[in-house]
Coordinates of C-alpha atoms and ligand atoms in Angstrom, one line a residue:
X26 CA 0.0 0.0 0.0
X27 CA 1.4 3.3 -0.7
X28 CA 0.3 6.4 1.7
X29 CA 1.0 9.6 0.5
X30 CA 2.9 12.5 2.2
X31 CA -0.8 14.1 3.2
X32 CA -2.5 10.9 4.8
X33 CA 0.4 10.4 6.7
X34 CA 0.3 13.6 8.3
X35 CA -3.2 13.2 8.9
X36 CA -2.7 9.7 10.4
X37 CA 0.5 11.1 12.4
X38 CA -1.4 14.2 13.6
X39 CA -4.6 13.0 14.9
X40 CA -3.1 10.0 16.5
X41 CA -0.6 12.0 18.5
X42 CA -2.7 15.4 19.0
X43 CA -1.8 16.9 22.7
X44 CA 1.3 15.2 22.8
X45 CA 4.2 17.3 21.6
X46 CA 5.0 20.0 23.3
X47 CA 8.0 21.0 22.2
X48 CA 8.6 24.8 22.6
X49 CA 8.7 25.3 18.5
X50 CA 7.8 23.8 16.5
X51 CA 4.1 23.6 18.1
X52 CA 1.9 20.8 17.2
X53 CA -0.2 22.1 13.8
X54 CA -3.9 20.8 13.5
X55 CA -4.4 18.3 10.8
X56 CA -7.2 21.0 9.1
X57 CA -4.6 23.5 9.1
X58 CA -2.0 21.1 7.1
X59 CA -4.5 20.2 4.7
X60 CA -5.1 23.9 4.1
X61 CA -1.7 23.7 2.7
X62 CA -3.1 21.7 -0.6
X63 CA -4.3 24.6 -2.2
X64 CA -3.3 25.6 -5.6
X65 CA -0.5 27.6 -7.1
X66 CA -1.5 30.8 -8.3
X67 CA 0.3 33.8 -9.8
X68 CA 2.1 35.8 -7.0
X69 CA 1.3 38.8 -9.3
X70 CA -2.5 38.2 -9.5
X71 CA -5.7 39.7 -8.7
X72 CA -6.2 35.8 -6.8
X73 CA -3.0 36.5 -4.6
X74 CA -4.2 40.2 -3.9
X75 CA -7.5 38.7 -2.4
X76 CA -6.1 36.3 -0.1
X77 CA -3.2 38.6 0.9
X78 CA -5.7 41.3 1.9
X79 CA -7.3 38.7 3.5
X80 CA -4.3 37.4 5.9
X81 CA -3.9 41.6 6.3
X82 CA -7.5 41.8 8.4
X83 CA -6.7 38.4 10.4
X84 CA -2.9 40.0 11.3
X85 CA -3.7 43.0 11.8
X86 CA -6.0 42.0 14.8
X87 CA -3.5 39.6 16.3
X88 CA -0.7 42.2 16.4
X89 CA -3.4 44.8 17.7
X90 CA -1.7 47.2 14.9
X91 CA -3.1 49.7 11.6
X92 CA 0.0 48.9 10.4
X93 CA 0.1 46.4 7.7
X94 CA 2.3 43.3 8.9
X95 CA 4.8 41.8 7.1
X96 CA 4.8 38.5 5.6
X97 CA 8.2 37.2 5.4
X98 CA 8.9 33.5 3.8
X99 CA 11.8 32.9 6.1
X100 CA 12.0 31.7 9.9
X101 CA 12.0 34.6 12.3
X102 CA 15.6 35.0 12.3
X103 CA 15.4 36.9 9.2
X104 CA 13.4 39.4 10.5
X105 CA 15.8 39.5 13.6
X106 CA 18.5 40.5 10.7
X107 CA 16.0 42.4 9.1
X108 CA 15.4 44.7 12.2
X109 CA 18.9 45.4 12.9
X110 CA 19.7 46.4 9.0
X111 CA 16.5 48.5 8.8
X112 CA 16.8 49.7 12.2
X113 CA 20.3 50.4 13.6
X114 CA 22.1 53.1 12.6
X115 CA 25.5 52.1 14.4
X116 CA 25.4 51.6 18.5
X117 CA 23.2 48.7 19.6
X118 CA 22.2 47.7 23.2
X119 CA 20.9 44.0 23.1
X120 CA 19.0 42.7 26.2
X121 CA 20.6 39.4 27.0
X122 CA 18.9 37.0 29.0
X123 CA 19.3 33.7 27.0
X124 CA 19.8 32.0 23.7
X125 CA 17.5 34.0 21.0
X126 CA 18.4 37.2 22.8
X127 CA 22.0 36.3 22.2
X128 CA 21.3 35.9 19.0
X129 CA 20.0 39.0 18.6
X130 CA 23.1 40.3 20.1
X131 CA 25.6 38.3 17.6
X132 CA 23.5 39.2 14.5
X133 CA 23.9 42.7 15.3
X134 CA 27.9 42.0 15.5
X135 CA 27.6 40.1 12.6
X136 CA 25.7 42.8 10.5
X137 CA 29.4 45.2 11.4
X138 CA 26.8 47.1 14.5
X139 CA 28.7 48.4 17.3
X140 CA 26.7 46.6 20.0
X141 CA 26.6 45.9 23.5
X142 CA 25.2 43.1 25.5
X143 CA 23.5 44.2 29.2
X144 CA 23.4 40.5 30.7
X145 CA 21.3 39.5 33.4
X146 CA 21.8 35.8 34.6
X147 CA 19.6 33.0 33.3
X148 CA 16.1 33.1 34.9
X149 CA 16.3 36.9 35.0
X150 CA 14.4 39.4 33.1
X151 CA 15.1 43.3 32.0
X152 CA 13.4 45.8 34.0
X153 CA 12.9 49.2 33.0
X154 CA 15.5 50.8 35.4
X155 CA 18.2 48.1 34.3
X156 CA 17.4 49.5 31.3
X157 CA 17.2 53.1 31.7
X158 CA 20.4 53.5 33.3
X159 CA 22.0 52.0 30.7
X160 CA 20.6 54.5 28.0
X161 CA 21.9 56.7 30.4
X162 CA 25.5 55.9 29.8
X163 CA 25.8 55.2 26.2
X164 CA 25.1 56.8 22.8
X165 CA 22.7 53.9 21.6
X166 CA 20.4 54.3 18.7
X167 CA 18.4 51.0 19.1
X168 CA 17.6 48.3 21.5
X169 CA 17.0 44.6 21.1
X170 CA 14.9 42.6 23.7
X171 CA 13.4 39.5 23.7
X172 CA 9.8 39.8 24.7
X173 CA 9.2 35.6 25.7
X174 CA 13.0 34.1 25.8
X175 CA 12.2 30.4 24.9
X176 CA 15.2 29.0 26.2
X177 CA 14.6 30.1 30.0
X178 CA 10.9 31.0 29.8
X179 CA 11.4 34.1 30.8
X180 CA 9.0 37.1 29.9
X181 CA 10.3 40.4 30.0
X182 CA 7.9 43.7 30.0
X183 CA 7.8 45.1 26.6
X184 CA 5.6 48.0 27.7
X185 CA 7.7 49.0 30.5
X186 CA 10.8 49.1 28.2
X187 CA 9.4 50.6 25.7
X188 CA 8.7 53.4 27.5
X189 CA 11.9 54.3 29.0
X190 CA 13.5 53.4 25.4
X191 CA 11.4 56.5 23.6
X192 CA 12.4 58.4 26.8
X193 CA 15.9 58.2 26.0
X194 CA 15.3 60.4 22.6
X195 CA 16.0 58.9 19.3
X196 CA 16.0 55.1 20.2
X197 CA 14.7 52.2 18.3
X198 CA 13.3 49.3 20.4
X199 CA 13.1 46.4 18.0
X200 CA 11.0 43.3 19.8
X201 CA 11.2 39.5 19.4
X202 CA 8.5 38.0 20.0
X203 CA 8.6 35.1 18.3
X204 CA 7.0 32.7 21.6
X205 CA 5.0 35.4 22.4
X206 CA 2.6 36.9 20.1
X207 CA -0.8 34.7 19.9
X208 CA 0.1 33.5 23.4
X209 CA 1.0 36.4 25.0
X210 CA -0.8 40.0 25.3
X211 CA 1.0 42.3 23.1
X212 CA -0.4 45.8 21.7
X213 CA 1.9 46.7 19.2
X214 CA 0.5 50.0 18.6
X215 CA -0.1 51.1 22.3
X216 CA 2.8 50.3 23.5
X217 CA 4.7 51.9 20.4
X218 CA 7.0 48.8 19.5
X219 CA 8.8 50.6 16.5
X220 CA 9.2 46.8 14.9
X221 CA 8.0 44.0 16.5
X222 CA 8.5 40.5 15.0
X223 CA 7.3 36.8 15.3
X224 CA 7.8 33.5 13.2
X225 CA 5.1 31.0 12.5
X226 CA 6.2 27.9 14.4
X227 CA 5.1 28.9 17.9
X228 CA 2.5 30.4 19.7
X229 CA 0.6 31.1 16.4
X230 CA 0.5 27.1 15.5
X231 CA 1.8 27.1 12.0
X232 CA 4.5 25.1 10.4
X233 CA 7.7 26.6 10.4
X234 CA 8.4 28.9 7.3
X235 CA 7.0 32.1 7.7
X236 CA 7.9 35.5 9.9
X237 CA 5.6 38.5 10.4
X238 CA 6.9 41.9 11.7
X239 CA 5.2 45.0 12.1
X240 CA 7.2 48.4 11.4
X241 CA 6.1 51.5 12.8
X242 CA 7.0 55.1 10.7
X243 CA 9.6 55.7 13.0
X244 CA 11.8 52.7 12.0
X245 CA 10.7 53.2 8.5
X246 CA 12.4 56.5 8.8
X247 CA 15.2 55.2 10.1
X248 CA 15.8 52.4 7.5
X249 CA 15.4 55.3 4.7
X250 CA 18.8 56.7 5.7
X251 CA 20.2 53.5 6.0
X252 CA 22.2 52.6 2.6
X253 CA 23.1 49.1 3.5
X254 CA 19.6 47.5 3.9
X255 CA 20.1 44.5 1.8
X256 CA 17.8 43.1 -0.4
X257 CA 15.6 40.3 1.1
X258 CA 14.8 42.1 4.7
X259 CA 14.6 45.5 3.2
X260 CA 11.7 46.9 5.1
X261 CA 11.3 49.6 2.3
X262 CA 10.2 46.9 -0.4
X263 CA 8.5 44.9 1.9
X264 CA 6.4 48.2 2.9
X265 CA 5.9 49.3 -0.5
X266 CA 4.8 45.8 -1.6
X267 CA 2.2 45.4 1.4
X268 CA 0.2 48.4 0.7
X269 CA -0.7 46.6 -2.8
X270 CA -1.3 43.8 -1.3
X271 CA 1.9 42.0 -2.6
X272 CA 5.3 40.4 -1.4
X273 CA 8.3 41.5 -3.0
X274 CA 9.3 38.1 -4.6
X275 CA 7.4 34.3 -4.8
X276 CA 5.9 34.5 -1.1
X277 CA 5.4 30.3 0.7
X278 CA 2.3 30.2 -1.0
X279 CA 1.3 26.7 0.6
X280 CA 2.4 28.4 4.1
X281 CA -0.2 31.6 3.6
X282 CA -2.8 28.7 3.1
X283 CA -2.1 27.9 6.4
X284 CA -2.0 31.1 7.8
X285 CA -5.4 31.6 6.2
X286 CA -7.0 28.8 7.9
X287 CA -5.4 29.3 11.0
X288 CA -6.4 32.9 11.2
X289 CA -10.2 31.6 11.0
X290 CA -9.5 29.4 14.0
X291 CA -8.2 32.1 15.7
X292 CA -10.7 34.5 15.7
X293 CA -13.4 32.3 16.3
X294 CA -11.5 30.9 19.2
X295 CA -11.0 35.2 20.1
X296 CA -7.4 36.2 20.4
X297 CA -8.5 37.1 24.1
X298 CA -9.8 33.5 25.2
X299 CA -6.4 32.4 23.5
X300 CA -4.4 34.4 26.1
X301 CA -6.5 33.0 28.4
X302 CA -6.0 29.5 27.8
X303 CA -2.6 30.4 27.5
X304 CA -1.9 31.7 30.7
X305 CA -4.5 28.5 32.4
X306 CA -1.6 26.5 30.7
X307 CA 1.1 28.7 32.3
X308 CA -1.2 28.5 36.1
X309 CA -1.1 25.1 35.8
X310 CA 2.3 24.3 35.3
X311 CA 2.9 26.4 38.0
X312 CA 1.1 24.8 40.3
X313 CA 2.0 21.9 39.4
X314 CA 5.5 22.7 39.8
X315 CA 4.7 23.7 43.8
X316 CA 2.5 20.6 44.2
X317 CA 5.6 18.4 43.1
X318 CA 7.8 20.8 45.4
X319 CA 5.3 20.4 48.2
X320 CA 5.5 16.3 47.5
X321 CA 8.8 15.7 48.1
X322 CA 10.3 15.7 44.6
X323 CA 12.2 19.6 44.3
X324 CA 10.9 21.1 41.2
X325 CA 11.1 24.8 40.7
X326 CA 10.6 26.9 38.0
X327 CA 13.8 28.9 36.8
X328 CA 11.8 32.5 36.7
X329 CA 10.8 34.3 38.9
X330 CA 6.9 35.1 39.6
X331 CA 6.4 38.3 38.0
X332 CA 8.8 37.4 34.9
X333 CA 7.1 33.9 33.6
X334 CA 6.2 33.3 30.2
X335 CA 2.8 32.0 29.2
X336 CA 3.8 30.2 26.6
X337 CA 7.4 28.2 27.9
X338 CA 8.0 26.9 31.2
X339 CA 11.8 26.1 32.4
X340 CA 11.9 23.7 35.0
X341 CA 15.1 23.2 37.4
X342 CA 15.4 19.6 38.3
X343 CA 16.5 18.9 41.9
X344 CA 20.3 17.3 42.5
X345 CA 19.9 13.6 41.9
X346 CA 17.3 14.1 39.5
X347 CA 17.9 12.2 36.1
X348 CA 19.2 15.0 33.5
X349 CA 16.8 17.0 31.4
X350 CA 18.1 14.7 28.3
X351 CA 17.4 12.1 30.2
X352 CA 13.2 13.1 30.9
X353 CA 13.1 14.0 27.3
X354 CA 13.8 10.4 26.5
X355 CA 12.0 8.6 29.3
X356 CA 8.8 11.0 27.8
X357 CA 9.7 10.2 24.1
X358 CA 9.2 6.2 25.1
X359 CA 6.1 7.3 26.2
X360 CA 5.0 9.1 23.1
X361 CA 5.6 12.7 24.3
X362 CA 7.8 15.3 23.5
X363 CA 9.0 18.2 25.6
X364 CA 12.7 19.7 25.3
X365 CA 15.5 19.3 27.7
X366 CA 17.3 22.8 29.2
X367 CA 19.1 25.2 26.4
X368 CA 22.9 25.4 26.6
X369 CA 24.2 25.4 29.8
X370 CA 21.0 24.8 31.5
X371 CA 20.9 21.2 29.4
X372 CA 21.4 19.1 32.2
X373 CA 19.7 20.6 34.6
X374 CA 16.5 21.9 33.5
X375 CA 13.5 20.5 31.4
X376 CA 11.1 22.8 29.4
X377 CA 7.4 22.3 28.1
X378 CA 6.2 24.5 25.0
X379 CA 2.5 24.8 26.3
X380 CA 2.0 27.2 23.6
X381 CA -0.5 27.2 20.2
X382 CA -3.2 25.1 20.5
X383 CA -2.8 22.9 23.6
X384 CA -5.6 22.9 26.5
X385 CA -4.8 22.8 30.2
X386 CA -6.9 18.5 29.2
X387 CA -3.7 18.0 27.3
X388 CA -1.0 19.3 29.8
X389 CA -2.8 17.7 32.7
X390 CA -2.3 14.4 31.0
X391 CA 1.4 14.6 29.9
X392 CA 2.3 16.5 33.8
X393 CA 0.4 13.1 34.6
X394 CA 3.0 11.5 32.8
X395 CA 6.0 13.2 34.1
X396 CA 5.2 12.5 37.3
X397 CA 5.6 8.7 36.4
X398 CA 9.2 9.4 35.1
X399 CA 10.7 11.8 37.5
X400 CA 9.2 9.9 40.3
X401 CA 8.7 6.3 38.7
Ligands
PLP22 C1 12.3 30.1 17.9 C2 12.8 31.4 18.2 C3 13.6 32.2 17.4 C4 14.1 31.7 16.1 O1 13.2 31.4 15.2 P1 13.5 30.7 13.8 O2 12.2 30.7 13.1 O3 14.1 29.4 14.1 O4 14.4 31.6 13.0 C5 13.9 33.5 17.7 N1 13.5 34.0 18.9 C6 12.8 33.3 19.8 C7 12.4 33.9 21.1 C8 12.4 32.0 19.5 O5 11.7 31.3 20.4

């Protein structure tokens, strides 16, 4: 018998539904895959103009902007490049506070940027003092922060830093929030995020492929003077292209399929009640985590209350515990996936991605199953 690549997605998806909770890739509903069979159409078409004015009304919403939003068929990193080469005009100050914030950091090295890493240790979050006293001392021009660092679970407070980043004068603050938006509560307008980003892998449920950013006029401004903007991430083009409801070469056609019928689910679902959900998940992990604590068996989660993410929890395993490769694979036997610690914090933490479109039903049952392997 010969399955195509299509039934066996199906097959694999609704068979293992609510069991991988990887921090990104999310799990991606079967329906939403299928979407993906669509046809190819021109990318200069009147067809293509439809459904990208389409996706337009469905982003806008989510990234509570006017703004047009960005489609970009790349992964988020290129936006993360993009927002430096659009946005800085020499002196950086990256927010570092974990893996993708570091990366934020070495991209702007890597893009020739004179920038400067304020670290905080792993766990920690920004606040807006750390943050104002360091515009204080230097002659920055743009900021990078991580809004939901995935590989601590940390959340840092966009709106706070934002604030004291347009205090400083003529400062960029250009967000990641890759694990955040759809997850998380963001108001990209309100809070005046001159360019906020995302990819499609996370919180938003969609396979990997795809990165949406939303530039305010201020960074547009800013990219204008810049000569060295590049081709592929130029913000001007992509600008330019948006407003006619275009991309400024062959978009991931089968990807904005996806988008289109994810977008459905979402608002019907209400981007609000997703928060919601999002943050039950994050509640009861939490909880969860004390309960074990209060059991005997010394879980605790590596942030702080105040600085948690929604969407990613990091979980510090006790001395004596098996490593956080180790759960990974005791879970895999069992048919679930969750990721061991980042980088240095391998060993020694474990983190569930209870992002997208998991319910607190699904988490209960694999925390059920974690119990069984930590505490067999
Ligand atoms: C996953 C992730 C990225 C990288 O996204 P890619 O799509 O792999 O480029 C960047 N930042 C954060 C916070 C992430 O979680």
């Amino acid at each position: 018998m010969h399955q195509t690549a299509a039934d066996r997605g199906t097959a694999q998806t609704s068979a293992a539904f609510g069991k991988f909770f990887l921090p990104g890739p999310t799990e991606v509903r079967a329906e939403v895959l299928d979407a993906m069979r669509g046809p190819m159409i021109g990318h200069r078409g009147s067809s293509m103009e439809e459904l990208v004015a389409r996706l337009q009304a469905g982003l806008k919403l989510v990234f509570r902007t006017e703004r047009p939003v960005y489609i970009s068929s790349s992964s988020a990193t290129g936006l993360m490049e993009g927002a430096l080469r659009n946005g800085a005009r020499r002196k950086v100050l990256s927010l570092v506070n974990g893996a993708f914030s570091e990366r934020f950091f070495h991209i702007a090295r890597a893009c020739g940027l004179d920038a400067v890493a304020l670290e905080v240790p792993l766990g920690a979050g920004h606040t807006a003092d750390m943050l104002e006293s360091a515009l204080r001392t230097g002659d920055y021009d743009t900021v990078t922060v991580v809004h939901s660092e995935t590989s601590t679970g940390v959340l840092n407070p966009i709106a706070e830093l934002c604030e004291v980043t347009h205090a400083a004068g003529d400062v960029l603050l250009l967000v990641d929030s890759v694990s955040g938006i759809a997850g998380v509560p963001v108001e990209t307008d309100d809070w005046k995020i001159d360019f906020l980003l995302t990819g499609s892998q996370k919180a938003l449920a969609l396979p990997p492929g795809l990165a949406f950013g939303v530039a305010q006029e201020s960074i547009l401004r800013r990219a204008e003077g810049l000569p060295s903007r590049g081709v592929y991430f130029d913000f001007i083009e992509f600008e330019k292209n948006i407003r006619k409801n275009q991309t400024p070469n062959t978009p991931a056609l089968s990807l904005f399929y996806a988008l289109d019928a994810q977008l459905n689910n979402i608002m019907s679902e209400t981007l609000e009640a997703r928060w919601e959900r999002h943050a039950a998940m994050a509640r009861r992990t939490w909880e969860w985590v004390d309960w074990m604590s209060s059991s005997g068996y010394d879980l605790k989660m590596l942030a702080p209350d105040g600085f948690r993410s929604p969407t990613v929890s990091c979980i510090r395993l006790p001395d004596g515990a098996p490593k956080g490769t180790e759960v990974t694979r005791r879970m895999k036997a069992r048919g679930f996936t969750i990721a061991s610690g980042y980088g240095t914090l391998k060993d020694t933490t474990f983190r569930i991605g209870h992002m997208g479109d998991h319910t607190v039903d699904e988490l209960n049952i694999l925390l059920g199953e974690l119990e069984n392997v930590l505490a067999p």
